[in-house]
mmCIF file of C-alpha atoms and ligand atoms in Angstrom:
data_model
loop_
_atom_site.group_PDB
_atom_site.id
_atom_site.type_symbol
_atom_site.label_atom_id
_atom_site.label_comp_id
_atom_site.label_asym_id
_atom_site.label_seq_id
_atom_site.Cartn_x
_atom_site.Cartn_y
_atom_site.Cartn_z
ATOM 1 C CA MET A 1436 8.262 -1.973 -13.983
ATOM 2 C CA ILE A 1437 7.602 -0.209 -10.693
ATOM 3 C CA ASP A 1438 10.618 -0.271 -8.478
ATOM 4 C CA LEU A 1439 9.263 -2.264 -5.602
ATOM 5 C CA PHE A 1440 12.740 -2.936 -4.413
ATOM 6 C CA SER A 1441 13.412 0.742 -3.677
ATOM 7 C CA LEU A 1442 10.208 0.772 -1.565
ATOM 8 C CA VAL A 1443 10.783 -2.438 0.419
ATOM 9 C CA LYS A 1444 14.425 -1.845 0.985
ATOM 10 C CA GLN A 1445 13.397 1.037 3.399
ATOM 11 C CA THR A 1446 11.265 -1.189 5.475
ATOM 12 C CA GLY A 1447 11.996 -2.706 8.861
ATOM 13 C CA ALA A 1448 10.969 -6.105 7.443
ATOM 14 C CA TYR A 1449 13.725 -5.966 4.791
ATOM 15 C CA LYS A 1450 16.273 -4.587 7.219
ATOM 16 C CA THR A 1451 15.560 -7.309 9.814
ATOM 17 C CA VAL A 1452 16.042 -10.202 7.319
ATOM 18 C CA ARG A 1453 19.179 -8.560 5.941
ATOM 19 C CA GLY A 1454 20.587 -8.155 9.463
ATOM 20 C CA GLU A 1455 19.881 -11.815 10.376
ATOM 21 C CA LEU A 1456 21.469 -12.997 7.024
ATOM 22 C CA LEU A 1457 24.545 -11.046 7.569
ATOM 23 C CA SER A 1458 25.042 -12.227 11.028
ATOM 24 C CA GLY A 1459 24.336 -15.824 10.007
ATOM 25 C CA ARG A 1460 21.246 -15.997 11.978
ATOM 26 C CA LEU A 1461 18.489 -16.439 9.368
ATOM 27 C CA SER A 1462 15.265 -17.528 11.015
ATOM 28 C CA HIS A 1463 14.035 -20.960 9.802
ATOM 29 C CA ALA A 1464 10.589 -19.422 9.093
ATOM 30 C CA TYR A 1465 9.234 -15.951 8.296
ATOM 31 C CA LEU A 1466 5.732 -14.728 7.828
ATOM 32 C CA ILE A 1467 5.792 -11.647 5.608
ATOM 33 C CA LEU A 1468 2.602 -9.522 5.791
ATOM 34 C CA THR A 1469 1.517 -6.909 3.307
ATOM 35 C CA ALA A 1470 -1.917 -5.537 2.263
ATOM 36 C CA ASP A 1471 -0.731 -5.562 -1.376
ATOM 37 C CA GLY A 1472 -1.986 -8.958 -2.491
ATOM 38 C CA GLU A 1473 -1.296 -8.003 -6.063
ATOM 39 C CA ASN A 1474 2.435 -7.632 -5.504
ATOM 40 C CA LEU A 1475 2.849 -10.230 -2.751
ATOM 41 C CA ASP A 1476 4.759 -12.651 -5.021
ATOM 42 C CA GLU A 1477 7.081 -10.011 -6.212
ATOM 43 C CA TYR A 1478 7.809 -9.009 -2.486
ATOM 44 C CA LEU A 1479 8.438 -12.708 -1.674
ATOM 45 C CA LYS A 1480 10.856 -12.992 -4.580
ATOM 46 C CA ILE A 1481 12.770 -9.989 -3.438
ATOM 47 C CA PHE A 1482 13.209 -11.520 0.039
ATOM 48 C CA ALA A 1483 14.282 -14.895 -1.693
ATOM 49 C CA ARG A 1484 16.813 -13.017 -3.772
ATOM 50 C CA LEU A 1485 18.099 -11.187 -0.712
ATOM 51 C CA MET A 1486 18.756 -14.467 0.944
ATOM 52 C CA VAL A 1487 20.307 -16.209 -2.078
ATOM 53 C CA CYS A 1488 22.029 -13.585 -4.181
ATOM 54 C CA GLY A 1489 25.173 -13.184 -1.920
ATOM 55 C CA LYS A 1490 25.843 -9.510 -2.575
ATOM 56 C CA GLU A 1491 25.201 -6.766 -0.160
ATOM 57 C CA HIS A 1492 21.643 -6.263 -1.554
ATOM 58 C CA PRO A 1493 19.954 -8.670 -4.217
ATOM 59 C CA CYS A 1494 21.492 -7.489 -7.524
ATOM 60 C CA PHE A 1495 18.588 -8.776 -9.785
ATOM 61 C CA ASN A 1496 21.016 -9.606 -12.407
ATOM 62 C CA CYS A 1497 23.013 -12.673 -11.346
ATOM 63 C CA ARG A 1498 21.816 -16.191 -12.533
ATOM 64 C CA ALA A 1499 20.102 -16.927 -9.088
ATOM 65 C CA CYS A 1500 18.353 -13.560 -8.964
ATOM 66 C CA ARG A 1501 17.201 -13.895 -12.614
ATOM 67 C CA LEU A 1502 15.946 -17.520 -12.094
ATOM 68 C CA ILE A 1503 14.109 -16.700 -8.803
ATOM 69 C CA GLY A 1504 12.338 -14.027 -10.800
ATOM 70 C CA GLU A 1505 11.218 -16.873 -13.226
ATOM 71 C CA ASN A 1506 10.350 -19.307 -10.434
ATOM 72 C CA ALA A 1507 12.994 -21.487 -11.899
ATOM 73 C CA PHE A 1508 15.809 -21.533 -9.346
ATOM 74 C CA SER A 1509 16.124 -25.116 -7.975
ATOM 75 C CA ASP A 1510 16.848 -24.205 -4.361
ATOM 76 C CA VAL A 1511 13.838 -21.713 -4.081
ATOM 77 C CA VAL A 1512 10.499 -23.599 -4.533
ATOM 78 C CA PHE A 1513 7.304 -21.520 -4.791
ATOM 79 C CA TYR A 1514 3.856 -22.539 -3.672
ATOM 80 C CA PRO A 1515 0.943 -22.808 -4.688
ATOM 81 C CA LYS A 1516 2.234 -24.874 -7.602
ATOM 82 C CA ASN A 1517 -1.216 -24.535 -9.383
ATOM 83 C CA GLY A 1518 -4.163 -22.295 -8.774
ATOM 84 C CA GLN A 1519 -4.858 -19.690 -6.233
ATOM 85 C CA SER A 1520 -4.327 -21.394 -2.912
ATOM 86 C CA ILE A 1521 -1.971 -23.725 -1.169
ATOM 87 C CA ASN A 1522 -3.558 -27.173 -0.614
ATOM 88 C CA SER A 1523 -2.396 -30.409 1.094
ATOM 89 C CA GLU A 1524 -0.859 -31.693 -1.968
ATOM 90 C CA ASP A 1525 1.456 -28.625 -2.106
ATOM 91 C CA ILE A 1526 2.422 -29.284 1.573
ATOM 92 C CA ASN A 1527 3.113 -32.984 1.015
ATOM 93 C CA SER A 1528 5.453 -32.017 -1.919
ATOM 94 C CA LEU A 1529 7.097 -29.363 0.349
ATOM 95 C CA ILE A 1530 7.814 -31.959 3.107
ATOM 96 C CA GLU A 1531 9.069 -34.452 0.558
ATOM 97 C CA GLU A 1532 11.367 -31.958 -1.049
ATOM 98 C CA SER A 1533 12.599 -30.419 2.285
ATOM 99 C CA TYR A 1534 14.526 -33.732 2.747
ATOM 100 C CA LEU A 1535 16.394 -33.371 -0.571
ATOM 101 C CA LYS A 1536 19.757 -31.497 -0.328
ATOM 102 C CA PRO A 1537 20.027 -28.110 -1.962
ATOM 103 C CA ILE A 1538 21.690 -28.156 -5.326
ATOM 104 C CA GLU A 1539 23.332 -24.733 -5.725
ATOM 105 C CA GLY A 1540 24.205 -23.726 -2.158
ATOM 106 C CA ASP A 1541 23.894 -24.892 1.294
ATOM 107 C CA LYS A 1542 20.321 -23.464 1.920
ATOM 108 C CA LYS A 1543 16.895 -24.411 0.446
ATOM 109 C CA PHE A 1544 13.975 -22.139 0.551
ATOM 110 C CA PHE A 1545 10.333 -22.704 0.365
ATOM 111 C CA VAL A 1546 8.076 -19.912 -0.339
ATOM 112 C CA LEU A 1547 4.471 -20.066 0.323
ATOM 113 C CA SER A 1548 2.418 -17.189 -1.242
ATOM 114 C CA GLN A 1549 -1.154 -16.179 -0.577
ATOM 115 C CA ALA A 1550 -1.127 -18.050 2.657
ATOM 116 C CA GLN A 1551 -4.281 -16.336 3.905
ATOM 117 C CA ASN A 1552 -6.012 -18.786 1.585
ATOM 118 C CA MET A 1553 -4.499 -21.842 2.918
ATOM 119 C CA ASN A 1554 -6.967 -24.210 4.485
ATOM 120 C CA ALA A 1555 -6.717 -25.604 8.024
ATOM 121 C CA SER A 1556 -5.566 -29.046 7.076
ATOM 122 C CA ALA A 1557 -2.736 -27.838 4.905
ATOM 123 C CA GLN A 1558 -1.807 -25.514 7.624
ATOM 124 C CA ASN A 1559 -1.813 -28.375 10.216
ATOM 125 C CA LYS A 1560 0.316 -30.522 7.756
ATOM 126 C CA LEU A 1561 2.941 -27.817 7.652
ATOM 127 C CA LEU A 1562 3.396 -27.521 11.444
ATOM 128 C CA LYS A 1563 6.042 -30.193 12.028
ATOM 129 C CA THR A 1564 8.357 -28.911 9.410
ATOM 130 C CA LEU A 1565 7.885 -25.316 10.557
ATOM 131 C CA GLU A 1566 8.802 -26.475 14.026
ATOM 132 C CA GLU A 1567 11.872 -28.593 13.187
ATOM 133 C CA PRO A 1568 12.863 -28.043 9.453
ATOM 134 C CA PRO A 1569 15.622 -30.263 8.150
ATOM 135 C CA GLU A 1570 19.189 -28.634 8.245
ATOM 136 C CA GLY A 1571 19.499 -25.604 5.847
ATOM 137 C CA VAL A 1572 15.685 -25.200 5.114
ATOM 138 C CA HIS A 1573 14.060 -21.929 5.417
ATOM 139 C CA ILE A 1574 10.368 -21.312 4.876
ATOM 140 C CA ILE A 1575 9.095 -17.815 3.672
ATOM 141 C CA ILE A 1576 5.309 -17.520 4.150
ATOM 142 C CA GLY A 1577 3.564 -14.544 2.636
ATOM 143 C CA ALA A 1578 0.024 -13.394 3.360
ATOM 144 C CA THR A 1579 -2.193 -10.270 3.037
ATOM 145 C CA SER A 1580 -3.647 -11.002 6.460
ATOM 146 C CA GLU A 1581 -2.520 -12.983 9.460
ATOM 147 C CA PHE A 1582 -5.992 -13.730 10.774
ATOM 148 C CA PRO A 1583 -6.816 -16.848 8.714
ATOM 149 C CA LEU A 1584 -3.584 -18.403 9.910
ATOM 150 C CA LEU A 1585 -3.685 -20.861 12.868
ATOM 151 C CA ALA A 1586 -2.232 -19.702 16.201
ATOM 152 C CA THR A 1587 0.149 -22.766 16.020
ATOM 153 C CA VAL A 1588 1.516 -21.609 12.628
ATOM 154 C CA LYS A 1589 1.938 -18.049 13.810
ATOM 155 C CA SER A 1590 3.933 -19.014 16.912
ATOM 156 C CA ARG A 1591 6.513 -20.957 14.870
ATOM 157 C CA VAL A 1592 7.364 -18.076 12.444
ATOM 158 C CA LYS A 1593 8.981 -14.778 12.664
ATOM 159 C CA LYS A 1594 6.379 -12.156 11.676
ATOM 160 C CA LEU A 1595 7.347 -9.298 9.727
ATOM 161 C CA GLU A 1596 5.150 -6.520 8.171
ATOM 162 C CA ILE A 1597 5.569 -4.354 5.031
ATOM 163 C CA PRO A 1598 3.567 -1.322 6.297
ATOM 164 C CA PRO A 1599 1.658 1.036 4.031
ATOM 165 C CA TYR A 1600 4.040 3.505 2.292
ATOM 166 C CA SER A 1601 3.774 7.345 2.610
ATOM 167 C CA ALA A 1602 2.354 9.121 -0.452
ATOM 168 C CA ASP A 1603 5.731 10.720 -1.372
ATOM 169 C CA LYS A 1604 7.476 7.407 -1.402
ATOM 170 C CA LEU A 1605 4.708 5.789 -3.589
ATOM 171 C CA PHE A 1606 4.755 8.701 -5.901
ATOM 172 C CA SER A 1607 8.405 8.539 -6.602
ATOM 173 C CA ALA A 1608 8.489 4.861 -7.070
ATOM 174 C CA MET A 1609 5.340 4.921 -9.399
ATOM 175 C CA GLN A 1610 5.839 8.227 -11.232
ATOM 176 C CA GLN A 1611 7.776 6.712 -14.271
ATOM 177 C CA ASP A 1612 5.228 4.075 -14.990
ATOM 178 C CA TYR A 1613 2.263 6.325 -14.362
ATOM 179 C CA PRO A 1614 3.001 9.461 -16.220
ATOM 180 C CA ASP A 1615 -0.356 11.388 -15.353
ATOM 181 C CA THR A 1616 1.004 12.926 -12.259
ATOM 182 C CA ALA A 1617 -2.305 14.466 -11.310
ATOM 183 C CA LYS A 1618 -4.163 11.243 -11.557
ATOM 184 C CA LEU A 1619 -1.275 9.428 -9.830
ATOM 185 C CA SER A 1620 -1.514 11.679 -6.889
ATOM 186 C CA SER A 1621 -5.197 11.328 -6.397
ATOM 187 C CA ALA A 1622 -4.895 7.524 -6.825
ATOM 188 C CA ILE A 1623 -2.322 7.414 -4.076
ATOM 189 C CA ALA A 1624 -4.242 9.782 -1.850
ATOM 190 C CA CYS A 1625 -7.348 7.410 -2.137
ATOM 191 C CA GLY A 1626 -5.415 4.242 -1.977
ATOM 192 C CA ASP A 1627 -4.255 2.222 1.125
ATOM 193 C CA GLY A 1628 -0.503 2.918 0.922
ATOM 194 C CA THR A 1629 0.201 0.003 -1.452
ATOM 195 C CA VAL A 1630 1.296 0.009 -4.978
ATOM 196 C CA GLY A 1631 -1.498 -2.417 -6.006
ATOM 197 C CA ARG A 1632 -4.350 -0.315 -4.781
ATOM 198 C CA ALA A 1633 -2.823 2.927 -6.280
ATOM 199 C CA SER A 1634 -2.343 1.359 -9.752
ATOM 200 C CA ALA A 1635 -5.935 -0.003 -9.652
ATOM 201 C CA LEU A 1636 -7.319 3.457 -8.770
ATOM 202 C CA TYR A 1637 -5.129 5.039 -11.445
ATOM 203 C CA ALA A 1638 -6.973 2.872 -14.040
ATOM 204 C CA ASP A 1639 -10.329 3.983 -12.541
ATOM 205 C CA GLU A 1640 -11.971 6.691 -14.547
ATOM 206 C CA GLY A 1641 -14.311 7.794 -11.764
ATOM 207 C CA LEU A 1642 -11.416 9.348 -9.883
ATOM 208 C CA LYS A 1643 -10.953 11.811 -12.793
ATOM 209 C CA ASP A 1644 -14.683 12.906 -12.327
ATOM 210 C CA LEU A 1645 -13.993 13.213 -8.553
ATOM 211 C CA THR A 1646 -11.011 15.342 -8.986
ATOM 212 C CA ASP A 1647 -12.805 17.636 -11.425
ATOM 213 C CA PHE A 1648 -15.757 17.979 -8.901
ATOM 214 C CA CYS A 1649 -13.387 18.839 -6.035
ATOM 215 C CA CYS A 1650 -11.652 21.597 -8.146
ATOM 216 C CA ASP A 1651 -14.749 23.043 -9.001
ATOM 217 C CA MET A 1652 -16.195 22.996 -5.380
ATOM 218 C CA ILE A 1653 -13.064 24.588 -4.027
ATOM 219 C CA CYS A 1654 -12.933 27.401 -6.630
ATOM 220 C CA ASN A 1655 -16.666 28.114 -7.048
ATOM 221 C CA MET A 1656 -18.696 27.276 -3.808
ATOM 222 C CA GLN A 1657 -19.723 30.752 -2.497
ATOM 223 C CA SER A 1658 -22.866 30.405 -0.635
ATOM 224 C CA SER A 1659 -24.945 28.033 1.451
ATOM 225 C CA LYS A 1660 -27.255 27.561 -1.463
ATOM 226 C CA ASP A 1661 -24.069 26.179 -3.278
ATOM 227 C CA VAL A 1662 -23.577 23.805 -0.579
ATOM 228 C CA LEU A 1663 -26.769 21.963 -1.423
ATOM 229 C CA LYS A 1664 -25.867 22.045 -5.077
ATOM 230 C CA TYR A 1665 -22.589 20.607 -4.646
ATOM 231 C CA SER A 1666 -23.715 17.879 -2.215
ATOM 232 C CA ALA A 1667 -26.199 16.848 -4.840
ATOM 233 C CA LYS A 1668 -23.657 16.887 -7.528
ATOM 234 C CA LEU A 1669 -21.338 14.693 -5.387
ATOM 235 C CA THR A 1670 -23.954 12.195 -4.584
ATOM 236 C CA ALA A 1671 -24.670 11.796 -8.396
ATOM 237 C CA LEU A 1672 -21.071 10.958 -8.931
ATOM 238 C CA LYS A 1673 -21.590 7.808 -6.737
ATOM 239 C CA CYS A 1674 -18.082 7.819 -5.396
ATOM 240 C CA GLU A 1675 -16.945 6.670 -2.023
ATOM 241 C CA VAL A 1676 -17.205 9.375 0.600
ATOM 242 C CA SER A 1677 -13.752 8.330 1.845
ATOM 243 C CA ASP A 1678 -12.354 8.874 -1.688
ATOM 244 C CA PHE A 1679 -13.952 12.400 -1.644
ATOM 245 C CA LEU A 1680 -12.446 13.144 1.678
ATOM 246 C CA SER A 1681 -9.004 11.961 0.493
ATOM 247 C CA VAL A 1682 -9.000 13.953 -2.695
ATOM 248 C CA THR A 1683 -10.183 17.109 -1.002
ATOM 249 C CA GLU A 1684 -7.694 16.587 1.830
ATOM 250 C CA LEU A 1685 -4.814 16.380 -0.737
ATOM 251 C CA MET A 1686 -5.954 19.607 -2.473
ATOM 252 C CA PHE A 1687 -6.271 21.634 0.697
ATOM 253 C CA ARG A 1688 -2.815 20.271 1.874
ATOM 254 C CA ASP A 1689 -1.218 21.410 -1.336
ATOM 255 C CA LEU A 1690 -2.896 24.840 -1.151
ATOM 256 C CA LEU A 1691 -1.512 25.174 2.368
ATOM 257 C CA THR A 1692 1.951 23.984 1.420
ATOM 258 C CA ALA A 1693 2.069 26.601 -1.317
ATOM 259 C CA LYS A 1694 0.680 29.323 0.974
ATOM 260 C CA GLN A 1695 3.382 28.713 3.405
ATOM 261 C CA GLY A 1696 5.963 29.415 0.632
ATOM 262 C CA ARG A 1697 6.740 25.748 -0.324
ATOM 263 C CA GLU A 1698 5.269 25.474 -3.671
ATOM 264 C CA ASP A 1699 8.140 23.117 -4.465
ATOM 265 C CA LEU A 1700 6.567 20.526 -2.019
ATOM 266 C CA VAL A 1701 3.252 20.529 -3.698
ATOM 267 C CA LEU A 1702 2.301 16.817 -4.304
ATOM 268 C CA ASP A 1703 -0.228 17.078 -7.134
ATOM 269 C CA LYS A 1704 1.257 19.877 -9.119
ATOM 270 C CA GLN A 1705 -1.244 19.720 -12.117
ATOM 271 C CA THR A 1706 -4.290 19.789 -9.755
ATOM 272 C CA TYR A 1707 -2.780 22.609 -7.820
ATOM 273 C CA ILE A 1708 -2.639 24.828 -10.768
ATOM 274 C CA ARG A 1709 -6.373 24.432 -11.344
ATOM 275 C CA ILE A 1710 -7.147 25.469 -7.787
ATOM 276 C CA LYS A 1711 -4.419 27.925 -6.802
ATOM 277 C CA ASP A 1712 -6.354 31.110 -7.671
ATOM 278 C CA ALA A 1713 -9.391 29.986 -5.546
ATOM 279 C CA LYS A 1714 -10.454 32.987 -3.626
ATOM 280 C CA GLY A 1715 -10.792 33.314 0.173
ATOM 281 C CA TYR A 1716 -8.555 30.487 1.483
ATOM 282 C CA CYS A 1717 -6.017 32.187 3.774
ATOM 283 C CA VAL A 1718 -3.719 29.857 5.976
ATOM 284 C CA GLY A 1719 -6.277 29.890 8.863
ATOM 285 C CA ALA A 1720 -9.122 28.810 6.524
ATOM 286 C CA LEU A 1721 -7.035 26.108 4.948
ATOM 287 C CA VAL A 1722 -5.901 24.690 8.453
ATOM 288 C CA GLY A 1723 -9.515 24.837 9.498
ATOM 289 C CA ALA A 1724 -10.730 22.989 6.448
ATOM 290 C CA LEU A 1725 -8.084 20.279 7.026
ATOM 291 C CA GLU A 1726 -9.173 19.874 10.595
ATOM 292 C CA LYS A 1727 -12.878 19.502 9.508
ATOM 293 C CA ILE A 1728 -11.875 16.884 6.919
ATOM 294 C CA THR A 1729 -10.003 14.869 9.726
ATOM 295 C CA GLN A 1730 -13.214 15.167 11.820
ATOM 296 C CA ALA A 1731 -15.373 14.005 8.772
ATOM 297 C CA GLN A 1732 -13.007 10.902 8.264
ATOM 298 C CA LYS A 1733 -13.511 9.923 11.978
ATOM 299 C CA ARG A 1734 -17.230 10.350 11.731
ATOM 300 C CA LYS A 1735 -17.293 8.348 8.444
ATOM 301 C CA LYS A 1736 -15.670 5.478 10.449
ATOM 302 C CA PHE A 1737 -18.648 5.512 12.739
ATOM 303 C CA ASN A 1738 -20.947 5.133 9.868
ATOM 304 C CA ALA A 1739 -22.308 8.723 9.895
ATOM 305 C CA ASN A 1740 -24.912 9.407 7.197
ATOM 306 C CA SER A 1741 -23.022 10.270 4.023
ATOM 307 C CA THR A 1742 -25.307 13.014 2.729
ATOM 308 C CA MET A 1743 -25.300 14.714 6.010
ATOM 309 C CA LEU A 1744 -21.642 14.363 6.491
ATOM 310 C CA ILE A 1745 -21.010 15.868 3.123
ATOM 311 C CA GLU A 1746 -23.179 18.892 3.786
ATOM 312 C CA TRP A 1747 -21.793 19.387 7.171
ATOM 313 C CA LEU A 1748 -18.194 19.393 5.825
ATOM 314 C CA LEU A 1749 -18.950 21.730 2.778
ATOM 315 C CA PHE A 1750 -20.683 24.171 5.312
ATOM 316 C CA GLN A 1751 -17.655 24.139 7.576
ATOM 317 C CA ILE A 1752 -15.323 24.813 4.705
ATOM 318 C CA LEU A 1753 -17.423 27.622 3.578
ATOM 319 C CA GLU A 1754 -17.899 29.130 7.002
ATOM 320 C CA GLY A 1755 -14.219 28.892 7.713
ATOM 321 C CA LYS A 1756 -13.447 30.824 4.574
ATOM 322 C CA TYR A 1757 -15.729 33.660 5.673
ATOM 323 C CA LYS A 1758 -14.798 33.766 9.222
ATOM 324 C CA TRP A 1759 -11.102 34.248 8.372
ATOM 325 C CA GLN A 1760 -12.119 36.895 5.704
ATOM 326 C CA LYS A 1761 -13.872 38.990 8.488
ATOM 327 C CA LEU A 1762 -10.953 38.959 10.818
HETATM 328 ZN ZN1 LIG B 2517 21.888 -11.477 -7.632
#
């Protein structure tokens, strides 16, 4: 199991809820946002455990923590009960249950997951309870995006975001479950800073071909004729240009880190071994290449033509290499 807790524990969202809990000022409704739809339920369970467990941090081991993990703790009720999205029936049942006293403690929690799929009539039904929940009732709404939620819902909840994680944080949290470190580094580099996207990319075979291509390009691209050859090869791989940019960026960053004497900080060690003897990349050339990659990422956002963009970048990398050799 990936240690999601070690990741979420460091976020402002977690610290805010914990602070409010410790000072006895838990809000009656939270909206927890994360791009990681895949792990949203797990994140919400962590927050529910934090509020219920009673220890300094959730222990994951006591009866309440374990039962919350299995959706079986009587004072923490999860929705949707069936299927993918919360419907009016779910909200009717929430309203009814909200008037029943908690069984185990003095608080009752309602957790609404994947709320970005909740239709407008269900959202409208929820408004009154959100505004004035019965004593001891707290509502935790989880969503991958706030835009599908009505303004009237958003104005009644405390919004907290789980932001994208840095590559190093994701790497250390996922390393144990994803043993191919080269693949994991590339998957994280191409991802959006979430565990869900990184693990999906890890399983994607296309990423390996892309990494092979980038190693080959960095080590063997010597002339402008080569630029066209590599550009054609890359087009044939049919990968996303943004993935290509992320993978190359990671490689140049690792080369630069090592050149500056910090080989210990190289992120993707296995790939680094394959490219470390590439000729012609002094510090200046590597810094230049990274700047050009950043420019290419910006141009990509403005929908630049992919083939032209790739050729432009490869030429820039090559030119930088020779410019610095001449100095
Ligand atoms: Zn516990």
